[in-house]
Amino acid sequence: MRLRIDFGYDGTDFSGWAAQPGLRTVEDVLSEGFGRILRTDPPRLTVAGRTDAGVHARGAVCHLDVLPEAYAALPGRSTRSPAEAAVTRLNGVLPADVRVHRVAEAAEGFDARFSATSRRYLYRIADAEAVQDPLRRRDTLWLRSVLSVDALNAASANLLGLKDFAAFCKQREGATTVRTLLAYSWRRASDGVLEGTVVADAFCHSMVRSLVGAVVPVAEGKRGVEWPGEVLAAGRRDPAVAVMPAHGLSLEEVTYPPDAKLAVRANQARAIRTLPGPD
């Protein structure tokens, strides 16, 4: 049977999501936790979004396949459901920088990665006009300059839509960089911190931090509003676009279609995407 896991983590002390020999990763820690409570070898996990070292998550989702009898045995002698027991027991063995919020039996056709319709990320910047709160130093980038919110939004708007984001991705052989950027906007929170919300159907490696790195120079007055769009159109990495520090970024939400459309969405997402040709 397949389980859906909703969880979050402080990415500061992790070398990202993906398991790597000799490094502490979220995947290893969570998989080992499941192995302990299920009394099995650490199971394989499939995650909706593979975050880099230092990136956080509040709304991460993954799935794993388990034997029904192992899942049913989780409550022991208690009156809790297997799902309730899984959350309690997992959080009892996991370190404090990883918390499981929910465990549920997945609907037929569910795939945490391929069934997803969107991922929403948040990037926090405390510029010279914001309160640089030391209690938020692990999830907020501090800058000495003053950033214009209007300029951030104007530059971000030029990047929306179905496009090839090769200029903002670390390319992998055989992987497409075509994505649909559904939303990209900025606001000042009550403490003056700039919060950038970035939503897409999917992201490629380093894409969000590069998208932020493309608009910050515009907000500082160092580049014109049209510059990020020009970089995008060039279709190649530009050394002038900084990949912003990881700690300002967090995965906030992953969305899925209704249960009846999960399998269809997964099949669509597995297909290699290309841009439509000219009429």
PDB file of N, CA and C in Angstrom, residues 8 41 77 102 110 153 184 212 233 256:
ATOM      1  N   GLY A   8       7.795  18.777   7.268  1.00  0.00           N
ATOM      2  CA  GLY A   8       8.585  19.988   7.127  1.00  0.00           C
ATOM      3  C   GLY A   8       9.933  19.803   7.786  1.00  0.00           C
ATOM      4  N   ASP A  41      14.001  -2.515   6.775  1.00  0.00           N
ATOM      5  CA  ASP A  41      15.085  -1.699   6.239  1.00  0.00           C
ATOM      6  C   ASP A  41      14.514  -0.325   5.889  1.00  0.00           C
ATOM      7  N   ARG A  77      -0.954  -1.748  20.993  1.00  0.00           N
ATOM      8  CA  ARG A  77      -2.130  -1.980  21.854  1.00  0.00           C
ATOM      9  C   ARG A  77      -2.970  -0.722  22.049  1.00  0.00           C
ATOM     10  N   ARG A 102       1.482  14.825   8.862  1.00  0.00           N
ATOM     11  CA  ARG A 102       0.341  13.973   8.508  1.00  0.00           C
ATOM     12  C   ARG A 102       0.820  12.745   7.748  1.00  0.00           C
ATOM     13  N   PHE A 110      -1.755   8.005  -6.894  1.00  0.00           N
ATOM     14  CA  PHE A 110      -0.991   9.109  -6.319  1.00  0.00           C
ATOM     15  C   PHE A 110       0.509   8.876  -6.449  1.00  0.00           C
ATOM     16  N   ASN A 153       8.545  43.450  -8.568  1.00  0.00           N
ATOM     17  CA  ASN A 153       7.336  42.917  -9.196  1.00  0.00           C
ATOM     18  C   ASN A 153       7.325  43.140 -10.712  1.00  0.00           C
ATOM     19  N   TYR A 184       4.760  34.853  -9.679  1.00  0.00           N
ATOM     20  CA  TYR A 184       6.021  35.344  -9.133  1.00  0.00           C
ATOM     21  C   TYR A 184       5.773  36.781  -8.697  1.00  0.00           C
ATOM     22  N   VAL A 212      15.306  34.623  -8.220  1.00  0.00           N
ATOM     23  CA  VAL A 212      15.462  35.709  -7.246  1.00  0.00           C
ATOM     24  C   VAL A 212      16.712  36.519  -7.573  1.00  0.00           C
ATOM     25  N   ALA A 233      15.516  35.001 -22.482  1.00  0.00           N
ATOM     26  CA  ALA A 233      15.462  34.828 -23.932  1.00  0.00           C
ATOM     27  C   ALA A 233      16.789  34.326 -24.498  1.00  0.00           C
ATOM     28  N   TYR A 256      -2.134  19.165  -5.582  1.00  0.00           N
ATOM     29  CA  TYR A 256      -2.465  17.982  -6.371  1.00  0.00           C
ATOM     30  C   TYR A 256      -3.883  18.113  -6.919  1.00  0.00           C
TER      31      TYR A 256
END
